[in-house]
Structure formats: C-alpha cells, structure tokens
C-alpha cells in the first residue's frame, strides 16, 4: 500500500531536487528521508529513483507517481476545506509574510484576526516569496502573502510568475514603487553632466550611489532591470533589504533607493518620492483545494484589507 507521508516526500524531492534539501525543509535527517523513499519504492514494486553516488533523479515511473501524488494531495486538501466549511475558524493558522509587509502589517493583522476570531491562533513566519510555495506544499505554512513585480512598459519583464504545482493564489493589493532621493540641493545630480533635460527620473540619478537589496532577491532583480530599461547598469555602494533603513540612508544623503508604497507611508525628512513605472502586486497563496479555498483564506484576506492603509485596501484592475 502506498503511504501518504512517503508520497509527500517524493513530491518534495521532485520540487527541491535533493534528499538533503527535502530533509532540511522538513526537519528530518537525510538518512530518514532516504529510508522512507526506499520503503515507497519497495511498496510500489518499481524503481522510482535513479541513484548515482550522492545524487538521485526520478525515473519515469517516479515522475508519473509524483503527478498522481499532486492529485491525491489536492483532493485531501479539498476534503479538509469541505470539512472546515460551516465550522468556527479556530486553532493554529501559520502565516508566511514577506519581510517588508511583516514589518508594516503583522501586528495589525494579528489584532484584526483575534478580534474577529477569538479562538484562532495565528502564527507569523517571515518568509521570502521565493520560499513560500515549498513551505506551503510541505505543510509548514497554511497561507502566505507573496508578491511579484510588474512593469508599466511592455518590456516582457515582471509578468506573474508561473503557476506553482499544488498552489493557488488570490490578488489582494498593488503598490506603486517609488524612487526615494535626497532633497538636499547639494546632493542633486550635476546638470553639467548632462545638459539635456532628462525626463526619466531613474536615468537622472544614474551617477548617484544606489542602495540596493541583496543580489539574488526578487527586489534586487526588479531594480536592476528598471535601471537597464533606463539605459544604464546600476552600481551599488550599499546592500540593504530593510526599506526603513534604506530611506534613512537616502535622507542622510548616502544614495537613492526604490521603495514600495507600503514602506513609504511616513518617509523621513529629507527624502523625496517619485512614482516609477513599476508596481508590486501582492497575493495570498495557499494549497490548492478544488474550486473553494479554506475558510481561513477569506478570514486572512478580510483582516489584511482591514489592516492596509486606505489607499492600498483594494486591488486595482
């Protein structure tokens, strides 16, 4: 008989690529994961993995079983959702929130959820959007607030990310990204460097130090592509992921930065904010459960919209 837990491990291996990554994500030892997958192979009666030294790959039979596992696990989530309908929203709710939203919204979210659902136990986990799908599939999170970037111009960049197997999402709000620059006239770009008036606010600051997020993050990629669209390769003297810190550096004259509306509600004195042709779209992601989502999804979205600043509380078309 095929074991549900072992099927989940096989699916995680298909998504994460290595037994070590599966073990790390699910807090098991690699040997325990390997043992469970060996038992699954024995019960299946056919080879599911091809081993070459320390590396493993799915056989055609293994890949086919993963496809069935996706369906089985989605049906299980659907059953859980149907059982939860009509019941009080209660118990633990593990929420993944990307860092800048966690800083701006987490405390208000918890207050709103507890006020509306006294028996709910929300737990917050700060998580990068890139890591959220794996955490949802592994059952480490119940819901996750994620985001992606979208450009106003038709550059082909910033489109919604490809659909993740076993994951669905609901859009909740959109922010305009803004260029934060110092207001001190002594720090403004030298007009002698380019005597032609420049209408592009990004290109205007091409010679300034830029305060960039950590390379490899979605936020870093969005800024570098924005600068490339303005005709230059951005350089950085500062690597900062926290937008409040970035705004503080801008106010101190250390450089310029790109920040979202959510983090620019109360900019420090000495900064100017210019709207850019770049938006950040936030979604609530959750495990697929047929045509309906778990009641906690609706509860979370309602609390989120109750917590958001008024100008961000609706999702524009």
Tab-separated table of C-alpha atoms in Angstrom:
chain	number	residue	atom	x	y	z
A	1	UNK	CA	0.000	0.000	0.000
A	2	UNK	CA	1.270	3.465	-0.883
A	3	UNK	CA	1.920	5.675	2.121
A	4	UNK	CA	0.675	9.278	2.025
A	5	UNK	CA	3.631	10.607	4.001
A	6	UNK	CA	6.066	8.894	1.650
A	7	UNK	CA	4.224	10.273	-1.384
A	8	UNK	CA	4.603	13.745	0.073
A	9	UNK	CA	8.344	13.186	0.462
A	10	UNK	CA	8.590	12.036	-3.161
A	11	UNK	CA	6.766	15.161	-4.307
A	12	UNK	CA	9.081	17.331	-2.222
A	13	UNK	CA	12.067	15.619	-3.828
A	14	UNK	CA	10.641	16.424	-7.267
A	15	UNK	CA	10.353	20.116	-6.336
A	16	UNK	CA	13.519	20.556	-4.243
A	17	UNK	CA	15.909	18.371	-6.244
A	18	UNK	CA	17.945	16.687	-3.499
A	19	UNK	CA	17.303	14.484	-0.478
A	20	UNK	CA	19.358	16.905	1.624
A	21	UNK	CA	17.064	19.808	0.643
A	22	UNK	CA	13.970	17.764	1.499
A	23	UNK	CA	15.451	16.779	4.854
A	24	UNK	CA	16.422	20.372	5.659
A	25	UNK	CA	12.997	21.745	4.717
A	26	UNK	CA	11.052	19.160	6.717
A	27	UNK	CA	13.445	18.909	9.694
A	28	UNK	CA	14.377	15.276	9.049
A	29	UNK	CA	17.765	13.671	8.682
A	30	UNK	CA	18.776	12.812	5.096
A	31	UNK	CA	19.008	9.151	6.077
A	32	UNK	CA	15.403	9.186	7.360
A	33	UNK	CA	14.154	10.701	4.078
A	34	UNK	CA	16.172	8.192	2.068
A	35	UNK	CA	14.807	5.305	4.140
A	36	UNK	CA	11.192	6.422	3.633
A	37	UNK	CA	11.702	6.774	-0.116
A	38	UNK	CA	13.237	3.290	-0.237
A	39	UNK	CA	10.141	1.919	1.526
A	40	UNK	CA	7.946	3.702	-1.012
A	41	UNK	CA	9.909	2.076	-3.855
A	42	UNK	CA	9.511	-1.333	-2.220
A	43	UNK	CA	5.751	-0.862	-1.867
A	44	UNK	CA	5.438	0.483	-5.419
A	45	UNK	CA	7.257	-2.536	-6.834
A	46	UNK	CA	9.183	-0.488	-9.415
A	47	UNK	CA	12.273	1.763	-9.249
A	48	UNK	CA	11.258	5.363	-8.518
A	49	UNK	CA	14.732	6.865	-8.169
A	50	UNK	CA	17.967	6.567	-10.105
A	51	UNK	CA	20.984	6.877	-7.823
A	52	UNK	CA	24.421	7.990	-8.958
A	53	UNK	CA	26.721	8.446	-5.992
A	54	UNK	CA	25.034	11.016	-3.763
A	55	UNK	CA	22.727	12.275	-6.486
A	56	UNK	CA	19.251	10.983	-7.236
A	57	UNK	CA	16.818	11.575	-10.078
A	58	UNK	CA	13.262	10.451	-10.641
A	59	UNK	CA	12.695	7.575	-13.011
A	60	UNK	CA	9.777	7.872	-15.478
A	61	UNK	CA	7.719	5.805	-13.034
A	62	UNK	CA	8.732	8.129	-10.202
A	63	UNK	CA	7.768	11.237	-12.185
A	64	UNK	CA	4.429	9.666	-13.039
A	65	UNK	CA	3.800	8.819	-9.385
A	66	UNK	CA	4.533	12.447	-8.450
A	67	UNK	CA	1.789	13.554	-10.840
A	68	UNK	CA	-0.649	11.223	-9.086
A	69	UNK	CA	0.604	12.422	-5.701
A	70	UNK	CA	-0.205	16.028	-6.666
A	71	UNK	CA	-3.797	14.997	-7.429
A	72	UNK	CA	-4.122	12.930	-4.241
A	73	UNK	CA	-2.782	15.717	-2.028
A	74	UNK	CA	-5.006	18.305	-3.688
A	75	UNK	CA	-8.038	16.075	-3.115
A	76	UNK	CA	-7.020	15.701	0.521
A	77	UNK	CA	-6.826	19.492	0.864
A	78	UNK	CA	-10.274	19.759	-0.755
A	79	UNK	CA	-11.659	17.318	1.813
A	80	UNK	CA	-10.159	19.358	4.645
A	81	UNK	CA	-11.693	22.520	3.214
A	82	UNK	CA	-15.146	20.964	2.928
A	83	UNK	CA	-14.943	19.664	6.485
A	84	UNK	CA	-13.990	23.140	7.681
A	85	UNK	CA	-16.944	24.830	5.970
A	86	UNK	CA	-19.562	25.836	8.490
A	87	UNK	CA	-17.195	25.307	11.413
A	88	UNK	CA	-15.822	28.107	13.505
A	89	UNK	CA	-12.480	29.402	12.258
A	90	UNK	CA	-10.257	28.301	15.128
A	91	UNK	CA	-6.965	26.676	16.001
A	92	UNK	CA	-3.423	27.340	14.711
A	93	UNK	CA	-3.012	29.318	11.481
A	94	UNK	CA	0.559	29.525	10.209
A	95	UNK	CA	1.036	32.703	8.173
A	96	UNK	CA	4.011	33.403	5.929
A	97	UNK	CA	4.541	37.102	5.224
A	98	UNK	CA	7.314	38.692	3.161
A	99	UNK	CA	9.615	40.899	5.274
A	100	UNK	CA	8.515	44.436	4.348
A	101	UNK	CA	4.831	43.516	4.736
A	102	UNK	CA	5.567	41.770	8.035
A	103	UNK	CA	7.085	44.944	9.438
A	104	UNK	CA	4.215	47.130	8.239
A	105	UNK	CA	1.232	44.809	8.755
A	106	UNK	CA	1.915	41.836	11.054
A	107	UNK	CA	0.875	43.413	14.353
A	108	UNK	CA	-2.317	44.904	12.894
A	109	UNK	CA	-3.148	41.618	11.190
A	110	UNK	CA	-2.911	39.681	14.431
A	111	UNK	CA	-5.110	42.192	16.253
A	112	UNK	CA	-7.745	42.091	13.488
A	113	UNK	CA	-7.768	38.276	13.275
A	114	UNK	CA	-8.036	37.792	17.039
A	115	UNK	CA	-10.813	40.357	17.272
A	116	UNK	CA	-12.866	38.619	14.563
A	117	UNK	CA	-11.946	35.023	15.512
A	118	UNK	CA	-11.114	34.769	19.234
A	119	UNK	CA	-10.323	31.041	19.016
A	120	UNK	CA	-7.916	31.434	16.103
A	121	UNK	CA	-4.193	31.111	16.899
A	122	UNK	CA	-2.288	32.965	14.140
A	123	UNK	CA	1.465	32.425	13.970
A	124	UNK	CA	3.636	34.684	11.791
A	125	UNK	CA	6.662	33.463	9.869
A	126	UNK	CA	8.713	35.994	7.888
A	127	UNK	CA	9.435	34.301	4.565
A	128	UNK	CA	10.785	35.316	1.168
A	129	UNK	CA	8.188	34.928	-1.616
A	130	UNK	CA	10.504	32.541	-3.450
A	131	UNK	CA	10.449	30.129	-0.487
A	132	UNK	CA	6.712	30.310	0.203
A	133	UNK	CA	5.442	27.658	-2.308
A	134	UNK	CA	7.744	24.954	-0.920
A	135	UNK	CA	6.765	25.863	2.652
A	136	UNK	CA	3.059	25.665	1.753
A	137	UNK	CA	3.401	22.294	0.000
A	138	UNK	CA	5.381	20.914	2.922
A	139	UNK	CA	2.647	21.965	5.352
A	140	UNK	CA	4.959	24.371	7.195
A	141	UNK	CA	2.620	27.247	6.288
A	142	UNK	CA	-1.150	27.432	5.833
A	143	UNK	CA	-1.173	30.745	3.959
A	144	UNK	CA	1.493	33.043	2.551
A	145	UNK	CA	1.489	36.659	1.476
A	146	UNK	CA	3.758	36.820	-1.582
A	147	UNK	CA	4.477	39.360	-4.297
A	148	UNK	CA	5.815	39.864	-7.808
A	149	UNK	CA	6.782	42.947	-9.815
A	150	UNK	CA	5.070	44.260	-12.918
A	151	UNK	CA	6.378	46.988	-15.220
A	152	UNK	CA	4.130	49.571	-16.876
A	153	UNK	CA	6.097	49.355	-20.125
A	154	UNK	CA	5.873	46.345	-22.414
A	155	UNK	CA	9.357	45.024	-21.711
A	156	UNK	CA	8.285	41.432	-21.208
A	157	UNK	CA	9.594	41.542	-17.620
A	158	UNK	CA	7.640	41.422	-14.406
A	159	UNK	CA	4.823	39.188	-15.563
A	160	UNK	CA	3.079	36.974	-12.993
A	161	UNK	CA	5.280	34.023	-12.083
A	162	UNK	CA	4.375	30.596	-13.499
A	163	UNK	CA	1.727	28.701	-11.561
A	164	UNK	CA	3.219	26.538	-8.813
A	165	UNK	CA	2.034	22.905	-8.687
A	166	UNK	CA	-0.465	22.425	-5.884
A	167	UNK	CA	-0.627	26.156	-5.079
A	168	UNK	CA	-3.309	28.733	-5.810
A	169	UNK	CA	-3.359	32.461	-5.112
A	170	UNK	CA	-5.687	35.424	-4.736
A	171	UNK	CA	-4.629	39.033	-5.523
A	172	UNK	CA	-5.091	41.392	-2.591
A	173	UNK	CA	-3.358	44.717	-3.238
A	174	UNK	CA	-0.996	46.562	-5.564
A	175	UNK	CA	1.595	49.209	-4.768
A	176	UNK	CA	3.351	51.765	-6.906
A	177	UNK	CA	7.122	51.624	-6.497
A	178	UNK	CA	8.808	54.969	-5.874
A	179	UNK	CA	12.288	56.385	-6.287
A	180	UNK	CA	13.484	57.828	-2.978
A	181	UNK	CA	16.021	60.644	-3.423
A	182	UNK	CA	17.586	63.206	-1.052
A	183	UNK	CA	16.062	66.691	-1.061
A	184	UNK	CA	19.333	68.446	-0.193
A	185	UNK	CA	20.128	70.534	-3.326
A	186	UNK	CA	23.843	69.902	-2.795
A	187	UNK	CA	23.219	66.173	-3.421
A	188	UNK	CA	21.208	66.627	-6.629
A	189	UNK	CA	22.714	65.415	-9.934
A	190	UNK	CA	25.099	67.893	-11.561
A	191	UNK	CA	23.290	69.377	-14.579
A	192	UNK	CA	26.652	69.892	-16.297
A	193	UNK	CA	26.993	66.105	-16.592
A	194	UNK	CA	24.051	66.038	-18.973
A	195	UNK	CA	22.969	69.443	-20.269
A	196	UNK	CA	19.916	67.954	-21.964
A	197	UNK	CA	16.831	67.909	-19.659
A	198	UNK	CA	16.183	64.320	-18.659
A	199	UNK	CA	12.536	63.367	-18.085
A	200	UNK	CA	13.419	59.866	-16.875
A	201	UNK	CA	13.692	60.077	-13.048
A	202	UNK	CA	15.730	56.857	-12.889
A	203	UNK	CA	18.265	57.878	-15.536
A	204	UNK	CA	18.605	61.293	-13.907
A	205	UNK	CA	20.257	59.615	-10.890
A	206	UNK	CA	22.409	57.155	-12.866
A	207	UNK	CA	25.646	58.588	-11.452
A	208	UNK	CA	24.454	58.518	-7.835
A	209	UNK	CA	25.216	55.734	-5.351
A	210	UNK	CA	22.310	53.260	-5.305
A	211	UNK	CA	21.045	51.463	-2.217
A	212	UNK	CA	20.149	48.010	-3.494
A	213	UNK	CA	18.621	44.879	-1.931
A	214	UNK	CA	20.701	41.726	-1.652
A	215	UNK	CA	21.671	40.237	-5.050
A	216	UNK	CA	19.631	37.193	-5.989
A	217	UNK	CA	16.431	38.520	-4.451
A	218	UNK	CA	13.355	39.436	-6.462
A	219	UNK	CA	13.632	43.027	-5.213
A	220	UNK	CA	17.238	43.350	-6.409
A	221	UNK	CA	16.343	41.984	-9.837
A	222	UNK	CA	13.431	44.412	-10.225
A	223	UNK	CA	15.641	47.454	-9.542
A	224	UNK	CA	18.487	46.350	-11.808
A	225	UNK	CA	16.037	45.712	-14.667
A	226	UNK	CA	14.420	49.094	-14.083
A	227	UNK	CA	17.811	50.762	-14.460
A	228	UNK	CA	18.645	48.686	-17.541
A	229	UNK	CA	15.380	49.890	-19.111
A	230	UNK	CA	16.652	53.444	-18.484
A	231	UNK	CA	19.873	52.684	-20.327
A	232	UNK	CA	22.485	52.045	-17.636
A	233	UNK	CA	23.917	49.344	-15.398
A	234	UNK	CA	23.313	50.241	-11.776
A	235	UNK	CA	26.159	50.158	-9.286
A	236	UNK	CA	25.733	49.906	-5.535
A	237	UNK	CA	27.628	51.146	-2.518
A	238	UNK	CA	25.054	49.819	-0.076
A	239	UNK	CA	23.266	46.450	0.217
A	240	UNK	CA	20.148	46.876	2.351
A	241	UNK	CA	16.977	44.750	2.430
A	242	UNK	CA	15.085	46.778	5.034
A	243	UNK	CA	13.223	49.677	3.397
A	244	UNK	CA	13.161	51.796	6.572
A	245	UNK	CA	16.949	51.571	6.713
A	246	UNK	CA	17.183	52.399	3.000
A	247	UNK	CA	15.022	55.505	3.467
A	248	UNK	CA	17.164	56.585	6.400
A	249	UNK	CA	20.276	56.310	4.241
A	250	UNK	CA	18.606	58.334	1.492
A	251	UNK	CA	17.703	61.073	3.986
A	252	UNK	CA	21.334	61.090	5.137
A	253	UNK	CA	22.468	61.659	1.551
A	254	UNK	CA	24.040	58.217	1.147
A	255	UNK	CA	22.316	57.463	-2.155
A	256	UNK	CA	18.974	56.705	-3.792
A	257	UNK	CA	16.651	53.703	-3.436
A	258	UNK	CA	13.473	52.162	-4.837
A	259	UNK	CA	10.774	51.581	-2.218
A	260	UNK	CA	7.132	50.376	-2.278
A	261	UNK	CA	4.150	52.447	-1.130
A	262	UNK	CA	3.702	50.213	1.910
A	263	UNK	CA	7.123	51.219	3.243
A	264	UNK	CA	6.846	54.872	2.210
A	265	UNK	CA	3.823	55.961	4.239
A	266	UNK	CA	5.902	58.187	6.532
A	267	UNK	CA	9.231	58.902	4.811
A	268	UNK	CA	11.903	60.616	6.894
A	269	UNK	CA	12.511	64.327	6.468
A	270	UNK	CA	14.997	64.962	3.701
A	271	UNK	CA	13.601	62.458	1.181
A	272	UNK	CA	11.535	62.939	-1.967
A	273	UNK	CA	9.434	60.162	-3.529
A	274	UNK	CA	8.886	59.958	-7.288
A	275	UNK	CA	6.440	57.405	-8.792
A	276	UNK	CA	8.028	54.851	-11.119
A	277	UNK	CA	6.666	52.687	-13.957
A	278	UNK	CA	6.879	49.650	-11.680
A	279	UNK	CA	4.279	48.049	-9.417
A	280	UNK	CA	4.468	45.384	-6.744
A	281	UNK	CA	1.461	43.064	-6.733
A	282	UNK	CA	0.767	41.083	-3.569
A	283	UNK	CA	-1.182	37.819	-3.421
A	284	UNK	CA	-2.324	35.367	-0.776
A	285	UNK	CA	-1.071	31.898	-1.714
A	286	UNK	CA	-2.484	28.651	-0.333
A	287	UNK	CA	-2.610	24.944	-1.075
A	288	UNK	CA	-5.000	24.061	-3.891
A	289	UNK	CA	-8.356	22.791	-2.678
A	290	UNK	CA	-10.729	22.421	-5.611
A	291	UNK	CA	-12.942	25.372	-6.537
A	292	UNK	CA	-13.028	26.781	-2.998
A	293	UNK	CA	-10.396	27.922	-0.552
A	294	UNK	CA	-10.227	27.076	3.133
A	295	UNK	CA	-12.342	29.494	5.234
A	296	UNK	CA	-9.148	30.769	6.845
A	297	UNK	CA	-8.139	32.252	3.482
A	298	UNK	CA	-11.178	34.537	3.485
A	299	UNK	CA	-10.546	35.409	7.129
A	300	UNK	CA	-6.949	36.333	6.382
A	301	UNK	CA	-7.842	38.460	3.335
A	302	UNK	CA	-10.540	40.316	5.295
A	303	UNK	CA	-8.104	41.053	8.131
A	304	UNK	CA	-5.425	42.109	5.664
A	305	UNK	CA	-7.703	44.597	3.949
A	306	UNK	CA	-8.796	45.878	7.347
A	307	UNK	CA	-5.141	46.499	8.229
A	308	UNK	CA	-3.898	48.037	4.966
A	309	UNK	CA	-3.604	51.806	4.531
A	310	UNK	CA	-6.804	53.103	2.889
A	311	UNK	CA	-5.197	53.804	-0.497
A	312	UNK	CA	-3.953	50.195	-0.735
A	313	UNK	CA	-7.057	48.446	0.579
A	314	UNK	CA	-8.427	47.484	-2.836
A	315	UNK	CA	-6.865	45.623	-5.721
A	316	UNK	CA	-6.910	47.907	-8.802
A	317	UNK	CA	-7.566	46.463	-12.239
